[in-house]
PDB file of C-alpha atoms in Angstrom:
ATOM      1  CA  UNK A   1      69.405 136.749 118.483  1.00 51.00           C
ATOM      2  CA  UNK A   2      68.478 134.013 120.949  1.00 59.00           C
ATOM      3  CA  UNK A   3      69.011 133.483 124.650  1.00 73.00           C
ATOM      4  CA  UNK A   4      70.144 129.907 124.099  1.00 88.00           C
ATOM      5  CA  UNK A   5      73.176 128.735 126.071  1.00 92.00           C
ATOM      6  CA  UNK A   6      75.471 126.320 124.241  1.00 93.00           C
ATOM      7  CA  UNK A   7      77.735 123.818 125.972  1.00 93.00           C
ATOM      8  CA  UNK A   8      80.317 121.248 124.912  1.00 88.00           C
ATOM      9  CA  UNK A   9      81.896 118.972 127.501  1.00 83.00           C
ATOM     10  CA  UNK A  10      84.092 115.879 127.385  1.00 70.00           C
ATOM     11  CA  UNK A  11      87.112 114.593 129.278  1.00 65.00           C
ATOM     12  CA  UNK A  12      89.470 117.167 127.758  1.00 70.00           C
ATOM     13  CA  UNK A  13      87.337 120.172 126.783  1.00 80.00           C
ATOM     14  CA  UNK A  14      84.517 122.152 128.368  1.00 89.00           C
ATOM     15  CA  UNK A  15      83.043 125.270 126.776  1.00 92.00           C
ATOM     16  CA  UNK A  16      79.971 127.389 127.443  1.00 94.00           C
ATOM     17  CA  UNK A  17      78.849 129.937 124.878  1.00 91.00           C
ATOM     18  CA  UNK A  18      76.079 132.240 123.722  1.00 91.00           C
ATOM     19  CA  UNK A  19      75.218 134.218 120.611  1.00 89.00           C
ATOM     20  CA  UNK A  20      74.605 137.949 120.489  1.00 82.00           C
ATOM     21  CA  UNK A  21      76.779 138.738 123.502  1.00 73.00           C
ATOM     22  CA  UNK A  22      79.847 140.299 121.945  1.00 75.00           C
ATOM     23  CA  UNK A  23      82.552 139.048 124.242  1.00 73.00           C
ATOM     24  CA  UNK A  24      84.857 136.861 122.185  1.00 78.00           C
ATOM     25  CA  UNK A  25      86.651 133.960 123.847  1.00 81.00           C
ATOM     26  CA  UNK A  26      87.909 134.039 127.427  1.00 83.00           C
ATOM     27  CA  UNK A  27      89.366 131.311 129.581  1.00 83.00           C
ATOM     28  CA  UNK A  28      89.164 130.350 133.235  1.00 83.00           C
ATOM     29  CA  UNK A  29      92.178 128.049 132.840  1.00 76.00           C
ATOM     30  CA  UNK A  30      95.907 128.667 132.683  1.00 73.00           C
ATOM     31  CA  UNK A  31      96.090 127.300 129.130  1.00 66.00           C
ATOM     32  CA  UNK A  32      97.409 129.364 126.232  1.00 64.00           C
ATOM     33  CA  UNK A  33      94.441 129.084 123.877  1.00 65.00           C
ATOM     34  CA  UNK A  34      96.156 130.569 120.839  1.00 61.00           C
ATOM     35  CA  UNK A  35      92.657 131.001 119.384  1.00 62.00           C
ATOM     36  CA  UNK A  36      92.729 132.558 115.886  1.00 59.00           C
ATOM     37  CA  UNK A  37      90.080 135.109 116.835  1.00 56.00           C
ATOM     38  CA  UNK A  38      91.265 138.209 114.991  1.00 54.00           C
ATOM     39  CA  UNK A  39      91.389 136.750 111.484  1.00 65.00           C
ATOM     40  CA  UNK A  40      88.535 134.342 112.088  1.00 67.00           C
ATOM     41  CA  UNK A  41      86.238 137.003 113.518  1.00 68.00           C
ATOM     42  CA  UNK A  42      86.487 139.203 110.428  1.00 70.00           C
ATOM     43  CA  UNK A  43      84.368 136.625 108.585  1.00 73.00           C
ATOM     44  CA  UNK A  44      81.517 136.856 111.061  1.00 77.00           C
ATOM     45  CA  UNK A  45      81.762 140.175 112.900  1.00 75.00           C
ATOM     46  CA  UNK A  46      78.943 142.664 113.235  1.00 71.00           C
ATOM     47  CA  UNK A  47      80.063 146.068 111.934  1.00 70.00           C
ATOM     48  CA  UNK A  48      78.700 147.892 114.969  1.00 69.00           C
ATOM     49  CA  UNK A  49      79.349 145.483 117.814  1.00 66.00           C
ATOM     50  CA  UNK A  50      82.051 143.087 116.683  1.00 75.00           C
ATOM     51  CA  UNK A  51      82.240 139.301 116.951  1.00 79.00           C
ATOM     52  CA  UNK A  52      78.751 138.025 117.927  1.00 85.00           C
ATOM     53  CA  UNK A  53      79.766 135.074 120.100  1.00 86.00           C
ATOM     54  CA  UNK A  54      80.861 134.874 123.712  1.00 87.00           C
ATOM     55  CA  UNK A  55      82.626 131.696 124.837  1.00 89.00           C
ATOM     56  CA  UNK A  56      83.980 130.821 128.264  1.00 90.00           C
ATOM     57  CA  UNK A  57      86.555 128.041 128.329  1.00 90.00           C
ATOM     58  CA  UNK A  58      86.401 125.973 131.508  1.00 91.00           C
ATOM     59  CA  UNK A  59      88.685 123.194 130.280  1.00 86.00           C
ATOM     60  CA  UNK A  60      90.866 123.231 127.182  1.00 82.00           C
ATOM     61  CA  UNK A  61      92.497 120.446 125.221  1.00 74.00           C
ATOM     62  CA  UNK A  62      91.947 120.970 121.509  1.00 75.00           C
ATOM     63  CA  UNK A  63      91.887 123.991 119.202  1.00 78.00           C
ATOM     64  CA  UNK A  64      89.898 121.886 116.726  1.00 78.00           C
ATOM     65  CA  UNK A  65      87.122 121.298 119.265  1.00 79.00           C
ATOM     66  CA  UNK A  66      87.053 124.946 120.350  1.00 84.00           C
ATOM     67  CA  UNK A  67      86.888 126.220 116.775  1.00 85.00           C
ATOM     68  CA  UNK A  68      84.208 123.634 115.945  1.00 85.00           C
ATOM     69  CA  UNK A  69      82.171 124.755 118.974  1.00 88.00           C
ATOM     70  CA  UNK A  70      82.242 128.395 117.878  1.00 89.00           C
ATOM     71  CA  UNK A  71      81.427 127.489 114.263  1.00 89.00           C
ATOM     72  CA  UNK A  72      78.493 125.346 115.378  1.00 90.00           C
ATOM     73  CA  UNK A  73      76.988 128.316 117.232  1.00 90.00           C
ATOM     74  CA  UNK A  74      77.451 130.552 114.194  1.00 88.00           C
ATOM     75  CA  UNK A  75      75.918 127.964 111.865  1.00 90.00           C
ATOM     76  CA  UNK A  76      72.828 127.559 114.023  1.00 91.00           C
ATOM     77  CA  UNK A  77      72.288 131.239 114.733  1.00 89.00           C
ATOM     78  CA  UNK A  78      73.256 132.704 111.359  1.00 87.00           C
ATOM     79  CA  UNK A  79      72.066 129.908 109.075  1.00 89.00           C
ATOM     80  CA  UNK A  80      75.613 129.322 107.829  1.00 89.00           C
ATOM     81  CA  UNK A  81      77.081 126.035 106.589  1.00 89.00           C
ATOM     82  CA  UNK A  82      80.705 126.252 107.702  1.00 88.00           C
ATOM     83  CA  UNK A  83      82.792 123.115 108.245  1.00 84.00           C
ATOM     84  CA  UNK A  84      86.026 122.792 110.211  1.00 82.00           C
ATOM     85  CA  UNK A  85      88.290 120.332 108.383  1.00 79.00           C
ATOM     86  CA  UNK A  86      91.626 118.997 109.618  1.00 74.00           C
ATOM     87  CA  UNK A  87      94.254 118.616 106.922  1.00 73.00           C
ATOM     88  CA  UNK A  88      97.890 117.717 107.589  1.00 69.00           C
ATOM     89  CA  UNK A  89      97.733 119.439 110.971  1.00 72.00           C
ATOM     90  CA  UNK A  90      96.069 122.595 109.608  1.00 79.00           C
ATOM     91  CA  UNK A  91      92.462 123.625 110.293  1.00 81.00           C
ATOM     92  CA  UNK A  92      90.424 124.734 107.276  1.00 83.00           C
ATOM     93  CA  UNK A  93      87.147 126.638 107.391  1.00 85.00           C
ATOM     94  CA  UNK A  94      85.104 125.656 104.337  1.00 85.00           C
ATOM     95  CA  UNK A  95      81.589 126.727 103.370  1.00 85.00           C
ATOM     96  CA  UNK A  96      79.749 125.347 100.342  1.00 83.00           C
ATOM     97  CA  UNK A  97      82.984 124.501  98.602  1.00 78.00           C
ATOM     98  CA  UNK A  98      84.639 127.846  99.375  1.00 84.00           C
ATOM     99  CA  UNK A  99      87.778 128.033 101.526  1.00 84.00           C
ATOM    100  CA  UNK A 100      87.298 130.847 104.041  1.00 84.00           C
ATOM    101  CA  UNK A 101      90.229 130.536 106.401  1.00 82.00           C
ATOM    102  CA  UNK A 102      93.284 128.376 107.114  1.00 84.00           C
ATOM    103  CA  UNK A 103      94.769 128.075 110.601  1.00 80.00           C
ATOM    104  CA  UNK A 104      98.272 126.621 110.570  1.00 79.00           C
ATOM    105  CA  UNK A 105     100.054 125.019 113.550  1.00 74.00           C
ATOM    106  CA  UNK A 106     103.014 126.961 114.930  1.00 73.00           C
ATOM    107  CA  UNK A 107     105.464 124.523 113.370  1.00 73.00           C
ATOM    108  CA  UNK A 108     103.822 124.846 109.947  1.00 77.00           C
ATOM    109  CA  UNK A 109     102.930 121.975 107.614  1.00 75.00           C
ATOM    110  CA  UNK A 110     104.779 119.983 105.004  1.00 71.00           C
ATOM    111  CA  UNK A 111     104.091 121.715 101.662  1.00 72.00           C
ATOM    112  CA  UNK A 112     104.291 118.545  99.550  1.00 69.00           C
ATOM    113  CA  UNK A 113     101.933 116.599 101.805  1.00 66.00           C
ATOM    114  CA  UNK A 114      99.491 119.488 102.065  1.00 69.00           C
ATOM    115  CA  UNK A 115      99.175 120.013  98.310  1.00 70.00           C
ATOM    116  CA  UNK A 116      99.653 116.455  97.064  1.00 64.00           C
ATOM    117  CA  UNK A 117      95.932 116.037  96.342  1.00 57.00           C
ATOM    118  CA  UNK A 118      93.322 118.364  94.908  1.00 51.00           C
ATOM    119  CA  UNK A 119      90.688 116.999  97.287  1.00 60.00           C
ATOM    120  CA  UNK A 120      89.895 119.172 100.280  1.00 58.00           C
ATOM    121  CA  UNK A 121      88.717 116.185 102.267  1.00 69.00           C
ATOM    122  CA  UNK A 122      91.466 113.696 102.944  1.00 75.00           C
ATOM    123  CA  UNK A 123      90.893 109.966 102.743  1.00 84.00           C
ATOM    124  CA  UNK A 124      91.449 107.694 105.703  1.00 90.00           C
ATOM    125  CA  UNK A 125      91.702 103.978 104.953  1.00 94.00           C
ATOM    126  CA  UNK A 126      90.342 101.823 107.776  1.00 94.00           C
ATOM    127  CA  UNK A 127      92.181  98.509 107.916  1.00 93.00           C
ATOM    128  CA  UNK A 128      89.115  96.296 108.157  1.00 90.00           C
ATOM    129  CA  UNK A 129      86.557  94.559 105.979  1.00 88.00           C
ATOM    130  CA  UNK A 130      83.965  94.731 108.733  1.00 85.00           C
ATOM    131  CA  UNK A 131      81.220  97.058 107.500  1.00 87.00           C
ATOM    132  CA  UNK A 132      79.780  97.446 110.996  1.00 81.00           C
ATOM    133  CA  UNK A 133      83.075  98.748 112.332  1.00 80.00           C
ATOM    134  CA  UNK A 134      83.562 100.915 109.237  1.00 89.00           C
ATOM    135  CA  UNK A 135      80.116 102.447 109.711  1.00 86.00           C
ATOM    136  CA  UNK A 136      81.069 103.525 113.222  1.00 79.00           C
ATOM    137  CA  UNK A 137      84.377 105.044 112.086  1.00 83.00           C
ATOM    138  CA  UNK A 138      82.718 106.754 109.112  1.00 86.00           C
ATOM    139  CA  UNK A 139      80.128 108.385 111.381  1.00 80.00           C
ATOM    140  CA  UNK A 140      82.946 109.704 113.584  1.00 74.00           C
ATOM    141  CA  UNK A 141      85.410 110.863 110.921  1.00 78.00           C
ATOM    142  CA  UNK A 142      82.880 112.282 108.462  1.00 77.00           C
ATOM    143  CA  UNK A 143      82.256 115.081 110.959  1.00 68.00           C
ATOM    144  CA  UNK A 144      85.990 115.753 110.969  1.00 68.00           C
ATOM    145  CA  UNK A 145      86.202 116.186 107.218  1.00 69.00           C
ATOM    146  CA  UNK A 146      87.544 112.766 106.228  1.00 79.00           C
ATOM    147  CA  UNK A 147      86.289 110.400 103.570  1.00 86.00           C
ATOM    148  CA  UNK A 148      86.526 106.858 104.894  1.00 92.00           C
ATOM    149  CA  UNK A 149      87.384 103.740 102.899  1.00 93.00           C
ATOM    150  CA  UNK A 150      87.934 100.190 104.049  1.00 93.00           C
ATOM    151  CA  UNK A 151      89.671  97.103 102.703  1.00 93.00           C
ATOM    152  CA  UNK A 152      86.605  96.092 100.706  1.00 93.00           C
ATOM    153  CA  UNK A 153      87.572  98.976  98.394  1.00 90.00           C
ATOM    154  CA  UNK A 154      90.921  97.220  97.814  1.00 89.00           C
ATOM    155  CA  UNK A 155      90.051  93.568  97.114  1.00 88.00           C
ATOM    156  CA  UNK A 156      93.529  92.748  95.820  1.00 87.00           C
ATOM    157  CA  UNK A 157      95.272  93.595  99.091  1.00 88.00           C
ATOM    158  CA  UNK A 158      96.491  90.536 101.004  1.00 87.00           C
ATOM    159  CA  UNK A 159      95.147  89.667 104.427  1.00 87.00           C
ATOM    160  CA  UNK A 160      97.486  90.726 107.231  1.00 89.00           C
ATOM    161  CA  UNK A 161      97.881  87.929 109.757  1.00 85.00           C
ATOM    162  CA  UNK A 162      97.232  89.123 113.324  1.00 83.00           C
ATOM    163  CA  UNK A 163     100.120  87.266 114.903  1.00 87.00           C
ATOM    164  CA  UNK A 164     100.752  89.742 117.720  1.00 88.00           C
ATOM    165  CA  UNK A 165     100.251  88.865 121.370  1.00 91.00           C
ATOM    166  CA  UNK A 166      98.967  92.335 122.305  1.00 94.00           C
ATOM    167  CA  UNK A 167      96.376  94.716 120.882  1.00 95.00           C
ATOM    168  CA  UNK A 168      99.072  97.220 119.890  1.00 96.00           C
ATOM    169  CA  UNK A 169     101.170  94.626 118.061  1.00 95.00           C
ATOM    170  CA  UNK A 170      98.190  93.553 115.971  1.00 94.00           C
ATOM    171  CA  UNK A 171      97.060  97.107 115.226  1.00 95.00           C
ATOM    172  CA  UNK A 172     100.589  98.078 114.181  1.00 95.00           C
ATOM    173  CA  UNK A 173     100.888  95.064 111.906  1.00 94.00           C
ATOM    174  CA  UNK A 174      97.705  95.989 110.056  1.00 94.00           C
ATOM    175  CA  UNK A 175      98.218  99.748 109.859  1.00 95.00           C
ATOM    176  CA  UNK A 176     101.883  99.782 108.921  1.00 95.00           C
ATOM    177  CA  UNK A 177     101.714  96.911 106.442  1.00 94.00           C
ATOM    178  CA  UNK A 178      98.726  98.311 104.560  1.00 94.00           C
ATOM    179  CA  UNK A 179     100.114 101.845 104.597  1.00 93.00           C
ATOM    180  CA  UNK A 180     103.321 100.628 102.967  1.00 91.00           C
ATOM    181  CA  UNK A 181     101.361  98.641 100.363  1.00 91.00           C
ATOM    182  CA  UNK A 182      98.991 101.474  99.435  1.00 90.00           C
ATOM    183  CA  UNK A 183     100.943 104.643 100.244  1.00 87.00           C
ATOM    184  CA  UNK A 184      97.885 105.879 102.150  1.00 87.00           C
ATOM    185  CA  UNK A 185      97.209 107.042 105.666  1.00 89.00           C
ATOM    186  CA  UNK A 186      95.768 103.991 107.397  1.00 95.00           C
ATOM    187  CA  UNK A 187      93.963 103.607 110.692  1.00 95.00           C
ATOM    188  CA  UNK A 188      93.881 100.153 112.225  1.00 95.00           C
ATOM    189  CA  UNK A 189      92.336  99.129 115.471  1.00 91.00           C
ATOM    190  CA  UNK A 190      92.617  95.987 117.445  1.00 92.00           C
ATOM    191  CA  UNK A 191      89.640  95.776 119.708  1.00 91.00           C
ATOM    192  CA  UNK A 192      88.454  93.066 122.000  1.00 94.00           C
ATOM    193  CA  UNK A 193      86.594  92.095 125.096  1.00 97.00           C
ATOM    194  CA  UNK A 194      88.482  91.498 128.328  1.00 97.00           C
ATOM    195  CA  UNK A 195      86.578  89.566 131.002  1.00 97.00           C
ATOM    196  CA  UNK A 196      88.183  89.853 134.423  1.00 97.00           C
ATOM    197  CA  UNK A 197      87.171  86.451 135.799  1.00 97.00           C
ATOM    198  CA  UNK A 198      88.610  84.834 132.649  1.00 97.00           C
ATOM    199  CA  UNK A 199      91.974  86.510 133.154  1.00 96.00           C
ATOM    200  CA  UNK A 200      91.406  89.007 130.356  1.00 96.00           C
ATOM    201  CA  UNK A 201      90.113  86.518 127.791  1.00 96.00           C
ATOM    202  CA  UNK A 202      89.011  86.525 125.050  1.00 97.00           C
ATOM    203  CA  UNK A 203      91.285  89.564 124.583  1.00 95.00           C
ATOM    204  CA  UNK A 204      93.194  89.589 121.296  1.00 94.00           C
ATOM    205  CA  UNK A 205      91.383  86.362 120.369  1.00 94.00           C
ATOM    206  CA  UNK A 206      87.934  87.993 120.642  1.00 94.00           C
ATOM    207  CA  UNK A 207      87.064  87.601 116.952  1.00 90.00           C
ATOM    208  CA  UNK A 208      88.049  83.925 116.972  1.00 91.00           C
ATOM    209  CA  UNK A 209      87.168  82.924 120.534  1.00 94.00           C
ATOM    210  CA  UNK A 210      85.042  80.002 119.302  1.00 94.00           C
ATOM    211  CA  UNK A 211      87.560  79.129 116.579  1.00 93.00           C
ATOM    212  CA  UNK A 212      88.940  80.566 113.353  1.00 89.00           C
ATOM    213  CA  UNK A 213      86.109  81.885 111.219  1.00 89.00           C
ATOM    214  CA  UNK A 214      83.636  81.843 114.117  1.00 93.00           C
ATOM    215  CA  UNK A 215      80.473  83.932 113.784  1.00 94.00           C
ATOM    216  CA  UNK A 216      79.374  86.539 116.319  1.00 94.00           C
ATOM    217  CA  UNK A 217      76.670  84.153 117.510  1.00 95.00           C
ATOM    218  CA  UNK A 218      79.222  81.361 118.051  1.00 97.00           C
ATOM    219  CA  UNK A 219      81.591  83.646 119.957  1.00 96.00           C
ATOM    220  CA  UNK A 220      78.776  84.860 122.183  1.00 97.00           C
ATOM    221  CA  UNK A 221      77.690  81.299 122.885  1.00 97.00           C
ATOM    222  CA  UNK A 222      81.274  80.360 123.773  1.00 97.00           C
ATOM    223  CA  UNK A 223      81.531  83.290 126.190  1.00 97.00           C
ATOM    224  CA  UNK A 224      78.267  82.391 127.921  1.00 97.00           C
ATOM    225  CA  UNK A 225      79.498  78.812 128.263  1.00 97.00           C
ATOM    226  CA  UNK A 226      82.766  79.964 129.883  1.00 97.00           C
ATOM    227  CA  UNK A 227      80.793  82.076 132.380  1.00 97.00           C
ATOM    228  CA  UNK A 228      78.083  79.494 133.065  1.00 96.00           C
ATOM    229  CA  UNK A 229      79.226  78.989 136.681  1.00 96.00           C
ATOM    230  CA  UNK A 230      79.590  82.711 137.452  1.00 96.00           C
ATOM    231  CA  UNK A 231      76.167  83.492 138.916  1.00 96.00           C
ATOM    232  CA  UNK A 232      76.580  87.059 140.233  1.00 96.00           C
ATOM    233  CA  UNK A 233      76.617  89.956 137.752  1.00 96.00           C
ATOM    234  CA  UNK A 234      79.157  91.787 139.889  1.00 95.00           C
ATOM    235  CA  UNK A 235      81.602  88.942 139.240  1.00 97.00           C
ATOM    236  CA  UNK A 236      81.137  89.216 135.459  1.00 97.00           C
ATOM    237  CA  UNK A 237      82.939  92.555 135.084  1.00 97.00           C
ATOM    238  CA  UNK A 238      84.564  93.233 131.723  1.00 97.00           C
ATOM    239  CA  UNK A 239      85.969  95.950 129.495  1.00 97.00           C
ATOM    240  CA  UNK A 240      85.813  96.541 125.796  1.00 96.00           C
ATOM    241  CA  UNK A 241      89.319  97.649 124.788  1.00 96.00           C
ATOM    242  CA  UNK A 242      90.548  99.490 121.693  1.00 95.00           C
ATOM    243  CA  UNK A 243      94.055 100.280 120.549  1.00 97.00           C
ATOM    244  CA  UNK A 244      94.210 102.606 117.544  1.00 96.00           C
ATOM    245  CA  UNK A 245      97.274 102.947 115.339  1.00 97.00           C
ATOM    246  CA  UNK A 246      97.521 105.495 112.518  1.00 95.00           C
ATOM    247  CA  UNK A 247     100.303 104.836 110.030  1.00 94.00           C
ATOM    248  CA  UNK A 248     101.539 106.826 107.070  1.00 89.00           C
ATOM    249  CA  UNK A 249     104.554 106.056 104.856  1.00 85.00           C
ATOM    250  CA  UNK A 250     107.844 107.272 106.324  1.00 81.00           C
ATOM    251  CA  UNK A 251     106.289 108.472 109.596  1.00 86.00           C
ATOM    252  CA  UNK A 252     106.420 107.140 113.125  1.00 92.00           C
ATOM    253  CA  UNK A 253     103.022 105.603 113.840  1.00 94.00           C
ATOM    254  CA  UNK A 254     100.587 107.179 116.272  1.00 95.00           C
ATOM    255  CA  UNK A 255      99.155 104.958 119.047  1.00 96.00           C
ATOM    256  CA  UNK A 256      96.285 105.553 121.491  1.00 96.00           C
ATOM    257  CA  UNK A 257      94.111 103.208 123.561  1.00 95.00           C
ATOM    258  CA  UNK A 258      90.977 103.249 125.702  1.00 95.00           C
ATOM    259  CA  UNK A 259      88.714 100.976 127.779  1.00 95.00           C
ATOM    260  CA  UNK A 260      84.908 100.903 128.153  1.00 95.00           C
ATOM    261  CA  UNK A 261      83.886  99.205 131.433  1.00 96.00           C
ATOM    262  CA  UNK A 262      80.799  97.067 131.957  1.00 96.00           C
ATOM    263  CA  UNK A 263      79.530  93.559 132.687  1.00 97.00           C
ATOM    264  CA  UNK A 264      78.647  90.410 130.749  1.00 97.00           C
ATOM    265  CA  UNK A 265      74.920  89.722 130.802  1.00 97.00           C
ATOM    266  CA  UNK A 266      73.386  86.252 131.179  1.00 97.00           C
ATOM    267  CA  UNK A 267      71.650  86.464 127.805  1.00 95.00           C
ATOM    268  CA  UNK A 268      71.824  88.653 124.676  1.00 95.00           C
ATOM    269  CA  UNK A 269      69.802  91.879 124.537  1.00 95.00           C
ATOM    270  CA  UNK A 270      69.318  94.307 121.647  1.00 94.00           C
ATOM    271  CA  UNK A 271      69.509  94.230 117.872  1.00 92.00           C
ATOM    272  CA  UNK A 272      72.157  96.858 117.079  1.00 90.00           C
ATOM    273  CA  UNK A 273      75.928  96.684 116.884  1.00 84.00           C
ATOM    274  CA  UNK A 274      77.986  93.573 116.271  1.00 88.00           C
ATOM    275  CA  UNK A 275      80.363  91.192 118.017  1.00 92.00           C
ATOM    276  CA  UNK A 276      79.758  90.945 121.757  1.00 96.00           C
ATOM    277  CA  UNK A 277      77.498  94.016 121.875  1.00 95.00           C
ATOM    278  CA  UNK A 278      74.336  92.024 122.796  1.00 96.00           C
ATOM    279  CA  UNK A 279      76.047  90.600 125.918  1.00 97.00           C
ATOM    280  CA  UNK A 280      77.954  93.674 127.073  1.00 96.00           C
ATOM    281  CA  UNK A 281      76.112  95.718 129.693  1.00 97.00           C
ATOM    282  CA  UNK A 282      77.322  99.309 129.656  1.00 95.00           C
ATOM    283  CA  UNK A 283      78.682 100.394 133.024  1.00 92.00           C
ATOM    284  CA  UNK A 284      75.959 100.344 135.664  1.00 91.00           C
ATOM    285  CA  UNK A 285      73.144 101.188 133.240  1.00 91.00           C
ATOM    286  CA  UNK A 286      71.811  97.655 132.772  1.00 91.00           C
ATOM    287  CA  UNK A 287      71.543  98.454 129.070  1.00 94.00           C
ATOM    288  CA  UNK A 288      73.463  96.397 126.532  1.00 96.00           C
ATOM    289  CA  UNK A 289      75.672  97.946 123.872  1.00 95.00           C
ATOM    290  CA  UNK A 290      73.344  96.419 121.260  1.00 94.00           C
ATOM    291  CA  UNK A 291      70.455  98.464 122.704  1.00 96.00           C
ATOM    292  CA  UNK A 292      72.237 101.742 122.004  1.00 92.00           C
ATOM    293  CA  UNK A 293      71.732 103.712 118.817  1.00 90.00           C
ATOM    294  CA  UNK A 294      74.805 104.273 116.667  1.00 84.00           C
ATOM    295  CA  UNK A 295      74.916 107.878 117.874  1.00 83.00           C
ATOM    296  CA  UNK A 296      74.744 106.816 121.527  1.00 87.00           C
ATOM    297  CA  UNK A 297      77.432 104.200 121.055  1.00 86.00           C
ATOM    298  CA  UNK A 298      79.715 106.592 119.176  1.00 80.00           C
ATOM    299  CA  UNK A 299      79.523 109.052 122.059  1.00 82.00           C
ATOM    300  CA  UNK A 300      80.766 106.647 124.746  1.00 89.00           C
ATOM    301  CA  UNK A 301      82.222 103.394 123.406  1.00 89.00           C
ATOM    302  CA  UNK A 302      85.810 102.206 123.732  1.00 91.00           C
ATOM    303  CA  UNK A 303      86.306 103.131 120.084  1.00 86.00           C
ATOM    304  CA  UNK A 304      84.812 106.585 120.595  1.00 85.00           C
ATOM    305  CA  UNK A 305      86.951 107.176 123.693  1.00 89.00           C
ATOM    306  CA  UNK A 306      90.066 106.128 121.773  1.00 91.00           C
ATOM    307  CA  UNK A 307      89.129 108.397 118.862  1.00 86.00           C
ATOM    308  CA  UNK A 308      88.737 111.336 121.265  1.00 84.00           C
ATOM    309  CA  UNK A 309      92.249 110.689 122.533  1.00 87.00           C
ATOM    310  CA  UNK A 310      93.459 110.330 118.962  1.00 87.00           C
ATOM    311  CA  UNK A 311      92.055 113.698 117.943  1.00 79.00           C
ATOM    312  CA  UNK A 312      93.980 115.425 120.708  1.00 79.00           C
ATOM    313  CA  UNK A 313      97.324 114.418 119.243  1.00 83.00           C
ATOM    314  CA  UNK A 314      96.411 113.854 115.594  1.00 79.00           C
ATOM    315  CA  UNK A 315      96.976 117.430 114.293  1.00 71.00           C
ATOM    316  CA  UNK A 316     100.487 117.695 115.721  1.00 73.00           C
ATOM    317  CA  UNK A 317     101.306 114.179 114.460  1.00 81.00           C
ATOM    318  CA  UNK A 318     100.115 115.081 110.964  1.00 73.00           C
ATOM    319  CA  UNK A 319     102.259 118.196 110.849  1.00 67.00           C
ATOM    320  CA  UNK A 320     105.461 116.356 111.770  1.00 69.00           C
ATOM    321  CA  UNK A 321     107.868 115.963 108.850  1.00 64.00           C
ATOM    322  CA  UNK A 322     108.372 112.532 107.309  1.00 66.00           C
ATOM    323  CA  UNK A 323     111.320 110.467 108.479  1.00 62.00           C
TER     324      UNK A 323
END
């Protein structure tokens, strides 16, 4: 037993917990937690004192996050190797290939969809050939129990023209078209940089700001040229934007979006990331996105913020019946 205090906090959830204090889960909010404590606790309870974790919920948004928080404490304190995996709206507790517990949503799950594959981990196809972007998504979704593929795994698929005038239109085009062609669950994002003094440009044209087929270096040079007469950093405010669309055959697509505020620097800094990362100064930190580690970026970027929003609504979307 340790005296360590555990904490998880983001925009939707805030938990504080400890191990060895046998108090279960209590809340300081008005939310109905619907936490599967009774069945879940039988796997980990102490015969004399009961469930060995005490958690106080200060803000609640996601059963997945709460269950993952409790499991993380148990793994660290008891040397366990339990994963929480989302599958068609259900939450699975898996340890070393053994299924320990299944928590179903109130509305249940579609039997055919749930059992259509023998793989425990579902596959999410990311509608991109950009390995840098895929690496970021893989780091995020691997922790959620998803194997991630991208379009490089499907070389025969046609390119989907991004003819939309908004981020959502482009993301929908990619996700829904590829989902229909492959029969798979597909996540597409349309991300871009919006610079306020340029009226939101480059926006949906971010990847081709310097022309079709432009390299990251060429796009960055074009952006610096457009801002050459803007001498004050405060006037170079910008946001990285992401719209995420998840599509699956015969289902209404799921859409979320997020912004990451910052400024455009006067010269590139950093060696990590891709795209406009070397020029984008994160918030008021003075540090460019390209100076962040992948872990740091995945905890705060526009894509990470959008994924957090996605995870709040993803389980209920998955459990909805097909159209």
